[in-house]
Coordinates of C-alpha atoms and ligand atoms in Angstrom, one line a residue:
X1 CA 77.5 87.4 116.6
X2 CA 80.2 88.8 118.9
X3 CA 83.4 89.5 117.8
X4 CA 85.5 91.2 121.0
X5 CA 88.6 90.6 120.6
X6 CA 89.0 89.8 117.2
X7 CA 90.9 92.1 114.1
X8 CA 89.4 92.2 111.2
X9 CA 90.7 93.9 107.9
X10 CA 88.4 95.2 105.4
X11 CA 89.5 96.3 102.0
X12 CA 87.8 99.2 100.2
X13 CA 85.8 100.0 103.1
X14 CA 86.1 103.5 102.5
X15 CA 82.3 103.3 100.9
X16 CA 80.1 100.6 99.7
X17 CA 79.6 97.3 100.4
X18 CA 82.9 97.5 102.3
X19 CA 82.2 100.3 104.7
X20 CA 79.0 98.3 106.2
X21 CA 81.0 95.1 106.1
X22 CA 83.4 97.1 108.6
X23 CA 80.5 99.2 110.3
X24 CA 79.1 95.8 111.0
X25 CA 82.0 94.2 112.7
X26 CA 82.7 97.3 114.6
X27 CA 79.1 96.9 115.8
X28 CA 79.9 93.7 116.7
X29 CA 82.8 94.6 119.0
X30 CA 85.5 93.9 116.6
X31 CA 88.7 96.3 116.2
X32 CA 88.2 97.3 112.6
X33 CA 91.1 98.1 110.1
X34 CA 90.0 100.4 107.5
X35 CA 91.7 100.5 104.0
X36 CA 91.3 102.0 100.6
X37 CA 93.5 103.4 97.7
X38 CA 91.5 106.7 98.6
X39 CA 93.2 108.0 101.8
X40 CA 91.3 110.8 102.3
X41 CA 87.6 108.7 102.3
X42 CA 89.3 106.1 104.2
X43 CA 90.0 108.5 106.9
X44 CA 86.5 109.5 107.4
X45 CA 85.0 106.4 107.1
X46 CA 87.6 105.1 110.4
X47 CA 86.6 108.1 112.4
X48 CA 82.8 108.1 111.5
X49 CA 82.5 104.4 112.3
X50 CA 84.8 105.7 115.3
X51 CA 86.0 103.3 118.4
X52 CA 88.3 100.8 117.6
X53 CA 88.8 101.5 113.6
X54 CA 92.0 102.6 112.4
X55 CA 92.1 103.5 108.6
X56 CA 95.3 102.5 106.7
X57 CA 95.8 103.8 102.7
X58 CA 96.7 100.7 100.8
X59 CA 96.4 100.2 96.9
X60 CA 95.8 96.0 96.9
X61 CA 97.9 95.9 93.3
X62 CA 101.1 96.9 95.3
X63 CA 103.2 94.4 96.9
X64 CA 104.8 96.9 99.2
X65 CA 101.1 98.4 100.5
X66 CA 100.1 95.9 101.8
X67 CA 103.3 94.8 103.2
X68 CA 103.0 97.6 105.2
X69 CA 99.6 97.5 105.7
X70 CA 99.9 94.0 107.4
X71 CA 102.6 95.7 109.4
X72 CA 100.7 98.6 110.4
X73 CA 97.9 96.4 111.3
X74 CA 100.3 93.6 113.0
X75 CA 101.9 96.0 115.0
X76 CA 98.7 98.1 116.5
X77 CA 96.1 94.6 117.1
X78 CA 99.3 91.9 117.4
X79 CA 96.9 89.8 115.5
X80 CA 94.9 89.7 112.6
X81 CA 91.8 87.2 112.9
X82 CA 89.5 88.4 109.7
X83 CA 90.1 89.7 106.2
X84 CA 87.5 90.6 103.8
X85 CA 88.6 90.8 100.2
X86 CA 86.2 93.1 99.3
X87 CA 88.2 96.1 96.6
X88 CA 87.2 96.0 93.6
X89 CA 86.0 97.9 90.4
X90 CA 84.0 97.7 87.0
X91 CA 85.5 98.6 83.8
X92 CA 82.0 97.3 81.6
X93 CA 81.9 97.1 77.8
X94 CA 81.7 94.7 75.2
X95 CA 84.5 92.2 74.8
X96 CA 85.5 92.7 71.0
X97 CA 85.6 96.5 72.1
X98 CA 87.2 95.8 75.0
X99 CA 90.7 97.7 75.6
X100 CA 93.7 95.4 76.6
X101 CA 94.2 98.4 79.6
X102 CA 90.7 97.7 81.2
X103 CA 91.4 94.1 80.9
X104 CA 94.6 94.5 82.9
X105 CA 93.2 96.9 85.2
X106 CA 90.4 95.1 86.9
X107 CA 92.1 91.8 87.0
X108 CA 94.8 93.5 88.6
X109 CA 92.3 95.0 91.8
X110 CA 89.6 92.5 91.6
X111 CA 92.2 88.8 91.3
X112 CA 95.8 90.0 92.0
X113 CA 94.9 92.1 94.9
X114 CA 92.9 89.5 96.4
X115 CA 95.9 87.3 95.9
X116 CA 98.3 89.8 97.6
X117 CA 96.6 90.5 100.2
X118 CA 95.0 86.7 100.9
X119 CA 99.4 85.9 100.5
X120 CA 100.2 88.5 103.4
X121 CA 97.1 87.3 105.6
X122 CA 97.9 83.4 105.6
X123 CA 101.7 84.0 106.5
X124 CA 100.8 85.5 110.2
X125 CA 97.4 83.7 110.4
X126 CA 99.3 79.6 109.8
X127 CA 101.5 80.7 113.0
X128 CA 98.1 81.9 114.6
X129 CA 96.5 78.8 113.6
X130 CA 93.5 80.5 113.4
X131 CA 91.9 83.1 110.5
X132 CA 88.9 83.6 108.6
X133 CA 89.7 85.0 105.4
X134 CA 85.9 86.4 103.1
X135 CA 86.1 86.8 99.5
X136 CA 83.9 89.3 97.7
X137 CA 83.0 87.7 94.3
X138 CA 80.2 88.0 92.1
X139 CA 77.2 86.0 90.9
X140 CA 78.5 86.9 87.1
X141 CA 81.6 85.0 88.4
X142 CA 79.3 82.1 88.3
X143 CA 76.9 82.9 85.3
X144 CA 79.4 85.3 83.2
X145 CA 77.5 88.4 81.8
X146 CA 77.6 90.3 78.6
X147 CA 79.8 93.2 78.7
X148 CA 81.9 92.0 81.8
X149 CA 84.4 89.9 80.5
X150 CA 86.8 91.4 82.4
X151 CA 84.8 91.6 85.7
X152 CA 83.4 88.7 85.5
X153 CA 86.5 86.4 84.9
X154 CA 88.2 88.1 87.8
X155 CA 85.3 87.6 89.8
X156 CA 85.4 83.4 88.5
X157 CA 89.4 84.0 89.6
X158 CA 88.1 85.2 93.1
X159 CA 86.0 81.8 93.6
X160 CA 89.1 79.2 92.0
X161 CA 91.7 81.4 94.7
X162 CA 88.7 80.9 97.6
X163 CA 89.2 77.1 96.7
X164 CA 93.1 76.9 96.5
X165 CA 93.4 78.8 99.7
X166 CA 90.9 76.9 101.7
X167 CA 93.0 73.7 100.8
X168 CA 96.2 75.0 101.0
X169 CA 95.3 76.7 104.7
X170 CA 92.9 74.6 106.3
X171 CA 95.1 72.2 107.9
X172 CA 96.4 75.5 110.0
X173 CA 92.6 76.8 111.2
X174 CA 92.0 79.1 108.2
X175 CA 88.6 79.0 106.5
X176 CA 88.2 80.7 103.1
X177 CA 84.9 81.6 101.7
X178 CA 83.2 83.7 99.0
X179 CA 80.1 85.7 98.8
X180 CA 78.3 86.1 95.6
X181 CA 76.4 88.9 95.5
X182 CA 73.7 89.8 93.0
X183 CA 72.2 93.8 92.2
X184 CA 73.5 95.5 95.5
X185 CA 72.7 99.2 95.4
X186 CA 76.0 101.6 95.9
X187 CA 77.8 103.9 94.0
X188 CA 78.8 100.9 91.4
X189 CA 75.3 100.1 90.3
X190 CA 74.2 103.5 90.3
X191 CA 76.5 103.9 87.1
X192 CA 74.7 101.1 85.6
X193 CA 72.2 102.5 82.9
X194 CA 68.2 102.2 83.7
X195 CA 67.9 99.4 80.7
X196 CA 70.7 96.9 83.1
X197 CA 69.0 97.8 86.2
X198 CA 65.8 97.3 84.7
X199 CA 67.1 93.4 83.0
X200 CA 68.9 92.6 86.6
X201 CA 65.9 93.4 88.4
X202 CA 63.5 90.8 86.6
X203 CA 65.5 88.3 87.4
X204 CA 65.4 89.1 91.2
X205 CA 63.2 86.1 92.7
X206 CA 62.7 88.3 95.5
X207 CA 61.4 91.5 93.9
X208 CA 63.9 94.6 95.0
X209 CA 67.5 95.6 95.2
X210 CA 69.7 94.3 97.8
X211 CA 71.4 96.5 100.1
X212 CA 75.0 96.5 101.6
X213 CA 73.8 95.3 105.0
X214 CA 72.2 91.6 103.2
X215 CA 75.6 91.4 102.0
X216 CA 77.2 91.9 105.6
X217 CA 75.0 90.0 107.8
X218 CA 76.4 86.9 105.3
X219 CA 80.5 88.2 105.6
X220 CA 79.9 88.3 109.7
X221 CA 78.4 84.8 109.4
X222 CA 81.5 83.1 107.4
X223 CA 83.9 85.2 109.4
X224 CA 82.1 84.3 112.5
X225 CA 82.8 81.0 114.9
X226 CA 79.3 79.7 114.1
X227 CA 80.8 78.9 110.8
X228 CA 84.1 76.9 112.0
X229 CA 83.3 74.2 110.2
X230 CA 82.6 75.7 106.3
X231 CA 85.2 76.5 104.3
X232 CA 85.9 77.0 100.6
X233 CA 82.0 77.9 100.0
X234 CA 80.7 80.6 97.5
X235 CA 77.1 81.7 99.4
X236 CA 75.2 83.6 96.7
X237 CA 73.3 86.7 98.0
X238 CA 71.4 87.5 95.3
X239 CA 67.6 87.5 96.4
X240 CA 67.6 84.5 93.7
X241 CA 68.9 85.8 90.7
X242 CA 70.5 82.6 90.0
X243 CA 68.0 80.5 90.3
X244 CA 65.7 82.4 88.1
Ligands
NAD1 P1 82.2 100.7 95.4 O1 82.8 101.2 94.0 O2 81.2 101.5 96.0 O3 83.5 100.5 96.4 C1 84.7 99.9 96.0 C2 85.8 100.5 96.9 O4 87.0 99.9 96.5 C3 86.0 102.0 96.8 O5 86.0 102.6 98.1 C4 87.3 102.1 96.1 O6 88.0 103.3 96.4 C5 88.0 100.9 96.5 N1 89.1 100.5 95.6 C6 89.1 100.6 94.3 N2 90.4 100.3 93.8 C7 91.1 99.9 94.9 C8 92.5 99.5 95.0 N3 93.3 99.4 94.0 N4 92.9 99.3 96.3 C9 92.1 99.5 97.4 N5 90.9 99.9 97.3 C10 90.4 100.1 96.0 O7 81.8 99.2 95.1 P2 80.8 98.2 95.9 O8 79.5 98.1 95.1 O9 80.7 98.6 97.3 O10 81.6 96.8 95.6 C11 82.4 96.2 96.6 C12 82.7 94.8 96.2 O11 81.5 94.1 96.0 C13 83.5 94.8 94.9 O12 84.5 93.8 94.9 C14 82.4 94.5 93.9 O13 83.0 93.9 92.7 C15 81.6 93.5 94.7 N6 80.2 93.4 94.2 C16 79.4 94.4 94.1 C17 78.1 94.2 93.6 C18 77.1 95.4 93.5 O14 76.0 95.1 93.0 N7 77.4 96.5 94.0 C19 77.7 93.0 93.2 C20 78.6 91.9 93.2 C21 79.8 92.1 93.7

């Protein structure tokens, strides 16, 4: 997939799944817009992936962050063709247990940001009349999962705002989409304790751990022209966990 030419705006590529979303695009020949509540990792990440990335601090629960992140972005590339909705964090524990401040927190990142950030993107891509706007969501968004009532009600929120934006842009060129993924190993699942690892990997139809990259290679193909014509999908990349 080539995308010369194109800008595409990750957010919380400063590690994870995010920072080999962005890798890839760069790869690809995109100009990559790196962003992350954590400046100083989001500067690295730029000028290790190095070329055309540009890193730009931006916390997706404030309005005004990423008003000036679209700025910042607008007025380096002119244009902003991609945006992966990929920020987001855990806050795990059983629901009677769970505190009202954890609730708040993660549907703040995971569902508002997305919202803020999907809000900012759709204004300059309508007068483009062309975007491609990638959702990070969850298989638990689908299946719910004990102990992330939080997580995985934000991640549900993520696939109902994939829907209402795919509607509400498509008459304008914007495709919305959402990847599911299942056990991807990064720094979030390596806080998981052995006995979750252990339960999510028996249900993995194809026997390991996915990576970042399987992840990716999905985000590049919704974000890509090959996929013009799908839009308000949720593609699980999950080795089959939900069909087991
Ligand atoms: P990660 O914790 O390694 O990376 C998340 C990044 O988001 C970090 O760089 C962090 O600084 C950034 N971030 C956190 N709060 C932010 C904020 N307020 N504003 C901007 N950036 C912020 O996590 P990951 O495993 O790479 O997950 C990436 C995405 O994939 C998340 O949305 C996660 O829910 C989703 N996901 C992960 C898995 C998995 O198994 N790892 C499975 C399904 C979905």
């Amino acid at each position: 997939m080539n995308f010369e030419n194109k800008t595409a705006l990750v957010t919380g590529s400063a590690r994870g799944i995010g920072r080999v979303i962005a890798q890839s695009f760069a790869t690809a020949g995109a100009n990559v817009v790196i962003s992350d509540v954590d400046q100083a990792a989001c500067e690295k990440t730029a000028s290790e992936i190095g070329g055309a990335a540009i890193a730009c601090r931006a916390d997706v629960t404030s309005a005004d962050d990423i008003d000036q992140l679209f700025k910042t972005v607008t007025d380096k590339f002119k244009r902003i063709d991609i945006v992966v909705n990929n920020a987001g964090i855990t806050r795990d524990g059983l629901m009677i247990r769970m505190d009202e401040k954890d609730w708040d927190t993660v549907l703040d990142i995971n569902l508002k940001g997305a919202f803020l950030v999907t809000k900012s993107a759709a204004r300059i891509m309508m007068k483009q009349r062309y975007g491609r706007i990638v959702n990070i969501s969850s298989v638990v968004g689908l299946t719910g999962n004990a102990g992330q009532a939080n997580y995985s009600a934000s991640k549900a929120g993520l696939i109902a705002l994939t829907k209402t934006s795919a509607k509400e842009l498509g008459s304008r060129g914007v495709t919305v989409n959402a990847v599911a993924p299942g056990y991807i190993e990064t720094e979030m699942t390596a806080a998981l304790p052995e006995a979750a690892r252990e339960f999510f990997l028996s249900k993995v139809v194809l026997g390991r751990p996915g990576t970042p990259e399987d992840v990716a290679r999905a985000v590049l193909f919704l974000a890509s022209d090959e996929a013009a014509y799908v839009t308000g999908q949720v593609l699980a990349i999950d080795g089959g966990m939900m069909i087991s």
